CSV table of C-alpha atoms and ligand atoms in Angstrom, one decimal:
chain,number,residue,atom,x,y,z
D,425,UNK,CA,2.0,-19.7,2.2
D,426,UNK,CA,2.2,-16.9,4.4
D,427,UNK,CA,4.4,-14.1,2.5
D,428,UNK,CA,7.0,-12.1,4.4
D,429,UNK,CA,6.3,-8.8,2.3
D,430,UNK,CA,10.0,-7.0,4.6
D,431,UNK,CA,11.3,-9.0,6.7
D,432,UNK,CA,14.9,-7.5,9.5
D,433,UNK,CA,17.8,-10.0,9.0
D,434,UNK,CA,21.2,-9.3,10.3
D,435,UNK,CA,20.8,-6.1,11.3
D,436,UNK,CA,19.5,-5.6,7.5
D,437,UNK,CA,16.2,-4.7,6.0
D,438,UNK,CA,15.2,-7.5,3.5
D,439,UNK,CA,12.5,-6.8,1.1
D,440,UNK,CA,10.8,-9.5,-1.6
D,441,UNK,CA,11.7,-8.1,-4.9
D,442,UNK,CA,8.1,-7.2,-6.5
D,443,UNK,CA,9.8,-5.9,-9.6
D,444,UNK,CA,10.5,-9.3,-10.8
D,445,UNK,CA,7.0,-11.0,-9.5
D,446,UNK,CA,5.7,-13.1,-10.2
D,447,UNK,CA,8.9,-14.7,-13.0
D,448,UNK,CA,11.2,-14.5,-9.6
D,449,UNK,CA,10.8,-14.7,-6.1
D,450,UNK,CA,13.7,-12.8,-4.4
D,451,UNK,CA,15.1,-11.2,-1.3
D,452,UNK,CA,17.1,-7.2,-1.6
D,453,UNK,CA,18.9,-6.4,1.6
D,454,UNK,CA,18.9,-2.5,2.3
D,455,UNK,CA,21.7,-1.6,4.6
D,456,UNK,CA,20.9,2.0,4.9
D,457,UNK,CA,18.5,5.0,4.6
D,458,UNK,CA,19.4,5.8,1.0
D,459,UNK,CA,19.3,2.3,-0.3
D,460,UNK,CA,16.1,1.7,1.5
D,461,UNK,CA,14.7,4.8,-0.1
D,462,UNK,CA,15.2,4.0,-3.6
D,463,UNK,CA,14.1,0.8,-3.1
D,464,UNK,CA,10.8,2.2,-2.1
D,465,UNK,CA,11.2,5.0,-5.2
D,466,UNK,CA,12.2,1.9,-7.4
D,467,UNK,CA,9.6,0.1,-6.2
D,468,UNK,CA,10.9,-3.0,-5.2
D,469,UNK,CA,8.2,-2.8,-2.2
D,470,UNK,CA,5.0,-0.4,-2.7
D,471,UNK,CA,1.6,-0.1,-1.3
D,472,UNK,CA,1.0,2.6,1.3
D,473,UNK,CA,1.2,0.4,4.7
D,474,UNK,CA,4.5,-2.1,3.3
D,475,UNK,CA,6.2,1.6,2.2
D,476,UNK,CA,5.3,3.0,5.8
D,477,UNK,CA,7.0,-0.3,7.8
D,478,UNK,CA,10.0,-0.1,5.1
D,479,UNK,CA,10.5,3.6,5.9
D,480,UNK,CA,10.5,2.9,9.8
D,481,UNK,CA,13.3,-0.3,9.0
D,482,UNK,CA,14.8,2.2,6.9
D,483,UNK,CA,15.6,5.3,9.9
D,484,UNK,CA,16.7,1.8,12.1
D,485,UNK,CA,19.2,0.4,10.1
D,486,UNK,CA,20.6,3.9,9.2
D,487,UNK,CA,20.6,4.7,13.7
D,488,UNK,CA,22.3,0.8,13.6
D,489,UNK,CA,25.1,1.6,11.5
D,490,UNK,CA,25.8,4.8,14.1
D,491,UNK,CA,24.7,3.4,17.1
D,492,UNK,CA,28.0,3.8,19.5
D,493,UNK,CA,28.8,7.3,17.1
D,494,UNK,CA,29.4,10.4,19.0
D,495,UNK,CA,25.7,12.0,19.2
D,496,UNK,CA,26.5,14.8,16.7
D,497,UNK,CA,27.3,12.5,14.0
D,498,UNK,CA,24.1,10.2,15.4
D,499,UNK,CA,21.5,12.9,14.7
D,500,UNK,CA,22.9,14.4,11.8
D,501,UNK,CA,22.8,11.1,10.4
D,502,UNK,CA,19.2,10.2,10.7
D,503,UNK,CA,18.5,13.6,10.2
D,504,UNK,CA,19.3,12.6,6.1
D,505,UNK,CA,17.4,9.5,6.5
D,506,UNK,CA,14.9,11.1,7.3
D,507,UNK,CA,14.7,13.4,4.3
D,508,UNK,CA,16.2,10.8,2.0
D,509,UNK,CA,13.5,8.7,2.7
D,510,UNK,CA,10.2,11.4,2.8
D,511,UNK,CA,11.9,12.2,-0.5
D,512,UNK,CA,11.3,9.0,-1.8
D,513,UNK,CA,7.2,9.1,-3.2
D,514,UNK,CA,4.8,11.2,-2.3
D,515,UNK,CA,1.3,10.0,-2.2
D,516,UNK,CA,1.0,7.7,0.1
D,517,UNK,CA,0.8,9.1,3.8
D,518,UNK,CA,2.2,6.1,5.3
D,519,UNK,CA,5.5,7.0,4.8
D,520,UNK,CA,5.3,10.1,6.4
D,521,UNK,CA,3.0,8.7,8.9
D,522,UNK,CA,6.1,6.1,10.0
D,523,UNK,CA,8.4,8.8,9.6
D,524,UNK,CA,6.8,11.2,11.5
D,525,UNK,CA,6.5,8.2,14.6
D,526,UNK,CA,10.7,7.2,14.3
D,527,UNK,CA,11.0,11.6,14.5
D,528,UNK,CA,9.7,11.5,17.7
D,529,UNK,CA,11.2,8.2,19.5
D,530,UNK,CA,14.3,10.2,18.1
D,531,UNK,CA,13.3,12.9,20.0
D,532,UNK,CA,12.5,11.4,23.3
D,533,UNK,CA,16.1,9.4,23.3
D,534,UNK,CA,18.1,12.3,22.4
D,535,UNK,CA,19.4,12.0,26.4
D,536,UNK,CA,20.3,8.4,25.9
D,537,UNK,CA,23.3,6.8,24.1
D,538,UNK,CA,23.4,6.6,20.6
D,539,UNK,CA,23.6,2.9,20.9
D,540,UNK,CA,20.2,2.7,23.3
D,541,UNK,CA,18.3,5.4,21.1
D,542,UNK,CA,19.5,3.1,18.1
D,543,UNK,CA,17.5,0.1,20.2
D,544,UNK,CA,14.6,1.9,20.6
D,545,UNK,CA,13.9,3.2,17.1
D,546,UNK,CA,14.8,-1.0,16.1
D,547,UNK,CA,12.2,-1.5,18.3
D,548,UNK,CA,9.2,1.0,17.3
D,549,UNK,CA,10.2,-0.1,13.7
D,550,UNK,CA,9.5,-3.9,14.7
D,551,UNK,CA,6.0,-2.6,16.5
D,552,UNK,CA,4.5,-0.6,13.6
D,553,UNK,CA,5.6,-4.0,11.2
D,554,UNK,CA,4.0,-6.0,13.4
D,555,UNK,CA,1.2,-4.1,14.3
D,556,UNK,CA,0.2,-3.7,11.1
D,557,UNK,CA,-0.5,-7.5,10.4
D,558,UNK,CA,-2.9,-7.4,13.2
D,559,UNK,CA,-4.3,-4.0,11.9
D,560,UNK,CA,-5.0,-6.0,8.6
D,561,UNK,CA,-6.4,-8.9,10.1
D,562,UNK,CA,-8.6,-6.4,12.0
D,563,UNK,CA,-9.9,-4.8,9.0
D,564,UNK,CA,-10.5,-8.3,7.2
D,565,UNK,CA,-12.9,-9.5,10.1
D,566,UNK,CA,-15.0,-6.0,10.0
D,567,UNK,CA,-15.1,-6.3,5.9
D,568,UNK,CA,-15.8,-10.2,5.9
D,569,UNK,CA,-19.5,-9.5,6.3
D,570,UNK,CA,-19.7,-7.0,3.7
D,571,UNK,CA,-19.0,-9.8,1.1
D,572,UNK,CA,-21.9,-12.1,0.2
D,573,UNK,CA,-21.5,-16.1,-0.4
D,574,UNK,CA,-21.0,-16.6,-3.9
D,575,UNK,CA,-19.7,-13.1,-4.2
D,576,UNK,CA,-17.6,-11.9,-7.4
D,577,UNK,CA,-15.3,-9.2,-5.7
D,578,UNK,CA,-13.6,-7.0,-8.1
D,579,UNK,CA,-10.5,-5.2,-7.3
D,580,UNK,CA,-7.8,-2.8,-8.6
D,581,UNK,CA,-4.0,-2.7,-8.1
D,582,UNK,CA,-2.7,-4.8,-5.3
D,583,UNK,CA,-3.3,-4.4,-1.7
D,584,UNK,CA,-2.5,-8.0,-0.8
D,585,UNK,CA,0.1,-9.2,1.8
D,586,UNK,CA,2.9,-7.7,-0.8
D,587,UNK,CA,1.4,-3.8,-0.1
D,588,UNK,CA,1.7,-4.6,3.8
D,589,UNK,CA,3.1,-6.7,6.6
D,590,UNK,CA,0.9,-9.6,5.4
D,591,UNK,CA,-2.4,-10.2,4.8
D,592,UNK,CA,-3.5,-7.1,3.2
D,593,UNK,CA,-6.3,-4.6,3.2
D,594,UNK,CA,-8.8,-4.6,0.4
D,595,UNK,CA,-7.1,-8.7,-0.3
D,596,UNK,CA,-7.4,-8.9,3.8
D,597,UNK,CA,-11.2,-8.8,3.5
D,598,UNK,CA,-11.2,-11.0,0.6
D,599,UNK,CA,-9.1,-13.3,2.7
D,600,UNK,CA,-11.2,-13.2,5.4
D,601,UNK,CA,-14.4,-14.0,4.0
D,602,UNK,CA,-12.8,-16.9,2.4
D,603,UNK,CA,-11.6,-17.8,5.8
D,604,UNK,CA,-15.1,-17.3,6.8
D,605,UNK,CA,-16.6,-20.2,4.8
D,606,UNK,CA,-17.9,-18.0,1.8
D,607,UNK,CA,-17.3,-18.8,-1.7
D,608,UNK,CA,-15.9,-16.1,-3.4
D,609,UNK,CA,-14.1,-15.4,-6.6
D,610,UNK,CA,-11.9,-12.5,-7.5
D,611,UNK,CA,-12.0,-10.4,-10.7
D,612,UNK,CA,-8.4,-8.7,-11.0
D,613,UNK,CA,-7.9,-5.8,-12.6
D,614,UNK,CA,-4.7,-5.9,-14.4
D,615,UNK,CA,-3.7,-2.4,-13.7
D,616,UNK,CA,-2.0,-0.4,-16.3
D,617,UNK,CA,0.5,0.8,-16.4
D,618,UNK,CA,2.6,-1.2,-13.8
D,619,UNK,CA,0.4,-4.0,-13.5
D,620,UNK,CA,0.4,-4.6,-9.9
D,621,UNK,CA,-2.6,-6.3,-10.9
D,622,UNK,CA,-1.4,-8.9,-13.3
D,623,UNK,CA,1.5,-9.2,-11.6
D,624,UNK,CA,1.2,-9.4,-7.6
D,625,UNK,CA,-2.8,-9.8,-7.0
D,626,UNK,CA,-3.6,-12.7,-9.2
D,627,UNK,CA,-0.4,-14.0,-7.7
D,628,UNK,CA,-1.3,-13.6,-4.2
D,629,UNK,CA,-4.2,-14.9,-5.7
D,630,UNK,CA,-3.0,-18.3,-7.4
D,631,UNK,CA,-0.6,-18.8,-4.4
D,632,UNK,CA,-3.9,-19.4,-2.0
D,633,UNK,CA,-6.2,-21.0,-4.5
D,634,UNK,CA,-8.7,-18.2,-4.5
D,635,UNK,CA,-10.4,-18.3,-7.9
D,636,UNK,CA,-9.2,-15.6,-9.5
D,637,UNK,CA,-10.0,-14.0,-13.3
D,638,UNK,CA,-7.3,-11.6,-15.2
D,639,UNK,CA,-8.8,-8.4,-17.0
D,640,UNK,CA,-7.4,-5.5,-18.6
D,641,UNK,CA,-8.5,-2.5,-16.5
D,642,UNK,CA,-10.8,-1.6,-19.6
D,643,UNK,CA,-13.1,-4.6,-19.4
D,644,UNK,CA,-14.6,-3.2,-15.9
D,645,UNK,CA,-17.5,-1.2,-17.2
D,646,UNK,CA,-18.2,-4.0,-19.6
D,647,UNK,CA,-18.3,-6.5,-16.9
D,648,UNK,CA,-20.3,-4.5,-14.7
D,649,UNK,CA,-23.1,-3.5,-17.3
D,650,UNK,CA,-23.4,-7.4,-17.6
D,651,UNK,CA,-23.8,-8.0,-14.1
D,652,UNK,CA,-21.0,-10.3,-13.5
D,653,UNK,CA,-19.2,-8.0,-10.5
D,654,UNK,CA,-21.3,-8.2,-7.7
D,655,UNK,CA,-18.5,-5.4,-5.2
D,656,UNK,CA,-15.8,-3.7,-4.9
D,657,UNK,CA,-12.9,-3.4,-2.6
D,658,UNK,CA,-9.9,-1.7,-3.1
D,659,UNK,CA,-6.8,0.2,-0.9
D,660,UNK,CA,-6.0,3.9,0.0
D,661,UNK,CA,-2.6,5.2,-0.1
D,662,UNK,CA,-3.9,8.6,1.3
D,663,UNK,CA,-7.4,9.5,2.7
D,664,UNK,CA,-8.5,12.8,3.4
D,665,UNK,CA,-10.2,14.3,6.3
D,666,UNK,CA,-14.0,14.4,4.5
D,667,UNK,CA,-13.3,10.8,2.8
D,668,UNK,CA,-11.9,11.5,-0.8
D,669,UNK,CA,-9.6,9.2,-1.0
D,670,UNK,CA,-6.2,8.7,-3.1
D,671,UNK,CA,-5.7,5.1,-4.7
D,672,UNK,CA,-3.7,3.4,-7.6
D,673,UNK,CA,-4.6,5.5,-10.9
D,674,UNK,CA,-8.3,4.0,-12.6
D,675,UNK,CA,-10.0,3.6,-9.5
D,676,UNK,CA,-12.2,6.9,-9.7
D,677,UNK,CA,-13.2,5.2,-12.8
D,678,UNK,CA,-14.3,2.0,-11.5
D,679,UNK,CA,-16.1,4.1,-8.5
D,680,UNK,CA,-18.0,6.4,-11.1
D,681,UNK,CA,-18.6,3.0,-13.0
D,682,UNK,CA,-20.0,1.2,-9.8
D,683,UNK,CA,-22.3,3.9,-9.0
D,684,UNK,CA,-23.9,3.9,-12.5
D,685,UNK,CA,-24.4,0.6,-12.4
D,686,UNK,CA,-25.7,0.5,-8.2
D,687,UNK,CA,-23.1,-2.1,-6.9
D,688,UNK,CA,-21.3,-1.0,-3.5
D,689,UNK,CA,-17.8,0.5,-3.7
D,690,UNK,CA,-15.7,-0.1,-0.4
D,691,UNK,CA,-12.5,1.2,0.0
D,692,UNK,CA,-10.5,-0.8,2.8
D,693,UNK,CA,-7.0,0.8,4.6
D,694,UNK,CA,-5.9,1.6,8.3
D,695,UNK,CA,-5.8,4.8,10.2
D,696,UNK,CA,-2.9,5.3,9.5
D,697,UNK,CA,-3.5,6.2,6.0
D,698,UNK,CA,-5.8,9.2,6.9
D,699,UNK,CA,-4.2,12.2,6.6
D,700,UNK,CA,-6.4,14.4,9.0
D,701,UNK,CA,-4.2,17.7,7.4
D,702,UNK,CA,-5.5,17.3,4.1
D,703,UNK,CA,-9.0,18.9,3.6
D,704,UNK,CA,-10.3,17.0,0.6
D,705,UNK,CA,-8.7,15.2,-2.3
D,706,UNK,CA,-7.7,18.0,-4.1
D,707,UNK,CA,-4.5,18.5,-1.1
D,708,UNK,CA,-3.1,14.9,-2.0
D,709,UNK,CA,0.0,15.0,-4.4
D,710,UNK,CA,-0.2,12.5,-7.3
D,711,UNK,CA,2.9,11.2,-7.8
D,712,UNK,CA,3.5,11.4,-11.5
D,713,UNK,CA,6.0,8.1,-13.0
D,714,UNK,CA,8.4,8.0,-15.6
D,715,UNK,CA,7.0,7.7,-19.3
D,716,UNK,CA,8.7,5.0,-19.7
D,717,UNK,CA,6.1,2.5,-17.8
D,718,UNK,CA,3.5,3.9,-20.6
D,719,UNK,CA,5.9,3.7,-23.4
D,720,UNK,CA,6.8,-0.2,-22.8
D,721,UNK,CA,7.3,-2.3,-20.4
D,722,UNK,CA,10.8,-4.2,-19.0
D,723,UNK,CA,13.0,-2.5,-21.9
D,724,UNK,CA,10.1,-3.5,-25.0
D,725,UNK,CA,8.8,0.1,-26.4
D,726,UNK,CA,5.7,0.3,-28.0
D,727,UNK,CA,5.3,3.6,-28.3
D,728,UNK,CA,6.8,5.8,-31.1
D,729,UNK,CA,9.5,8.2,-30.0
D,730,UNK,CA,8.9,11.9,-29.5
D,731,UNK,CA,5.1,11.4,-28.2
D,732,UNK,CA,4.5,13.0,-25.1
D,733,UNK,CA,3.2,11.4,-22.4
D,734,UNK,CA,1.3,11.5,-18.9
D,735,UNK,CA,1.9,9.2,-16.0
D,736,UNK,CA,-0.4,10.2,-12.6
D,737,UNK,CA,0.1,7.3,-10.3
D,738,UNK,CA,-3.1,7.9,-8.5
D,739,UNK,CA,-6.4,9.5,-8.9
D,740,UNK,CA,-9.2,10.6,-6.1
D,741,UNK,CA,-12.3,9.2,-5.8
D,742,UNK,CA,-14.5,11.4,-3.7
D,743,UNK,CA,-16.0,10.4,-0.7
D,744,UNK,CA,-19.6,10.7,-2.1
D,745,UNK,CA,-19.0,8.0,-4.3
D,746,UNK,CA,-17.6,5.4,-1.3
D,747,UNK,CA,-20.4,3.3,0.2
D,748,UNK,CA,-18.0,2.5,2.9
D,749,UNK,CA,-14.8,3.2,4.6
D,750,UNK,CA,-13.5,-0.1,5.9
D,751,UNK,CA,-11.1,0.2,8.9
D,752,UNK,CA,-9.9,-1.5,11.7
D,753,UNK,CA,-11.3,0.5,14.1
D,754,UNK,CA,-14.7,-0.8,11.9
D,755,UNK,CA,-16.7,0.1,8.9
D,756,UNK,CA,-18.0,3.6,8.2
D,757,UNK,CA,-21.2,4.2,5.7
D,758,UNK,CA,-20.6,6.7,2.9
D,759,UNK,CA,-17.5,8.8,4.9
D,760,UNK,CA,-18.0,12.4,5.6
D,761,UNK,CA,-15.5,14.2,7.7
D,762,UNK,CA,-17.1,14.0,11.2
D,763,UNK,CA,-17.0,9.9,11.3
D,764,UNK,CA,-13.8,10.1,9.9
D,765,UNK,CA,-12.8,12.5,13.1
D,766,UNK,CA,-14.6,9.6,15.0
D,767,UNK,CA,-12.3,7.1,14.4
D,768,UNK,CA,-10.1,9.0,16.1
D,769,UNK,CA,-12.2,9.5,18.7
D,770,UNK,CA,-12.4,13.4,18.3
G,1970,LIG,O1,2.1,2.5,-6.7
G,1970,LIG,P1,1.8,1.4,-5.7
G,1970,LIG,O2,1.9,0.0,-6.2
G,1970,LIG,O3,2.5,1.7,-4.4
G,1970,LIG,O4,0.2,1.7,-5.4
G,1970,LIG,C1,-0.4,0.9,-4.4
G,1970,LIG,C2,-1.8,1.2,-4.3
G,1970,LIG,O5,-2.4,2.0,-4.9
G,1970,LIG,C3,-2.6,0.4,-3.3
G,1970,LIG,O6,-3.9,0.2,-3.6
G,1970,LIG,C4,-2.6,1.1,-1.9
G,1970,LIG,O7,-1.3,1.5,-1.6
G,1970,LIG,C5,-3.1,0.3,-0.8
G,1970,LIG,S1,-2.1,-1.0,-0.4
G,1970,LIG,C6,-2.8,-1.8,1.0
């Protein structure tokens, strides 16, 4: 089953509901720039590339509903879309990546009619959705030989078809080795606290018949020390110019883990998740979650009132601890700063 992660319908945005995966599978329609942001805030879609595609949809639908406005209104308009939805989280660069693209077509139509400069920001939103499946699928065929037949891949959060436009970036090379004839198996992490884990890789998982084993994110050094994970490929929702690079909170852990126990690390994600502005790790914001999602889970609190509590999203595992960078421009060994400025050809 191929999964339509956003999908446009009648001049709407539709997104699967991942809140309610895997119990429900469920269509939200976002019919402007502030309902499309908090569905990205509520995360109803997440993962750095599916947030950057909703965030272009989200500046079309608002320039659809003004499209035939006078031009003042037009630009003023998207001009709150625009903040509404860079407002909405801030770690992965995706988002601003996307928005910083629909700025600019903005820009160059500003001469047109609001109904034509409405057109083509429709269309670059359709292009950087669809672009990004092939980006994926790109990034799956250069990781595919990285993963050995018989392989037990371990990975963290989810960066399946549900974090993009469909088949997925660390999950993309799992898919395409499998493709590829080898037989691999997946060890999920469950990944606390939102269990994107549980939830949406073992899902993606089960959906495709991929052999797939549940753990809590705590059994990973265990497993490791027994030699039952043989690599390691997770996403990026931001990368820095020397190679640090952001992902779902408890992956610096299984990084440090790996290299104590000498199995390779890869980290897979596109382009456009390097942010070339931030130096190192230590300029990436780490978005920091209600306490509720630590407290309990779906309205069942386990925690006593009047504890305090912390809630980083993401962490930063430096670049000296990634044995390689997998893109879809290729792979890169150990990422330093000057291949990364390669792969944009500077
Ligand atoms: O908080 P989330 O679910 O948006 O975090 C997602 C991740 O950390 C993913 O690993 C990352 O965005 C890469 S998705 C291809």
């Amino acid at each position: 089953m191929q999964v339509e992660t956003l999908r446009w319908r009648d001049g709407r945005l539709e997104l699967i509901d991942q809140r309610r995966l895997p119990l429900e599978f469920e269509y939200v329609a976002c019919a402007d720039a502030v309902q499309t942001a908090n569905a990205i805030r509520a995360m109803v879609v997440r993962g750095a590339p599916a947030i950057g595609c909703t965030a272009a949809y989200g500046v079309a639908v608002e320039a659809q509903r003004h499209a035939g406005a006078a031009r003042a209104q037009f630009d003023s308009a998207l001009e709150h879309a625009f903040k509404v939805l860079a407002a909405s989280r801030p770690t992965a660069v995706n988002l601003f990546w996307a928005i910083a693209r629909m700025r600019e077509v903005h820009a160059q139509t500003r001469n047109e009619s609001t109904q034509t400069a409405a057109e083509s920001l429709l269309a670059l939103a359709r292009q950087i959705h669809g672009d990004d499946i092939g980006i994926c699928r790109a990034i799956g065929r250069h990781g595919a030989p990285l993963i050995a037949d018989g392989a037990r891949i371990m990975t963290h959060c989810n960066a399946g078809a549900l974090a993009t436009a469909g088949h997925g970036t660390a999950l993309g090379v799992i898919r395409s080795a499998r493709d590829a004839g080898k037989r691999i198996s997946v060890i999920a992490n469950e990944t606390r606290p939102y269990l994107q884990g549980a939830r949406l890789t073992a899902w993606e998982m089960v959906q495709e018949n991929i052999p797939v084993t549940l753990v809590t994110d705590n059994m990973a050094g265990h497993l490791m020390q027994q030699s039952r994970i043989d690599v390691i490929v997770v996403g990026a929702d931001r990368i820095a110019a020397n190679g640090d690079a952001a992902n779902k909170i408890g992956t610096y852990t299984l990084a440090v883990l790996a290299e104590r126990h000498r199995i390779p690390f890869y980290v897979a994600a596109p382009l456009s998740s390097i942010d070339s502005a931030s130096a190192d790790g230590s300029a990436i914001p780490i978005e920091e979650r209600d306490a509720a999602e630590v407290t309990g889970f779906r309205g069942v609190r386990w925690a006593p009132e009047g504890v305090s509590v912390a809630n980083p999203a993401f962490d930063i595992t430096p670049a000296a601890l990634i044995t390689g960078l997998i893109t879809e421009k290729g792979v890169i060994n150990r990422p330093d700063a000057s291949q990364i400025r390669g792969l944009f050809g500077r």
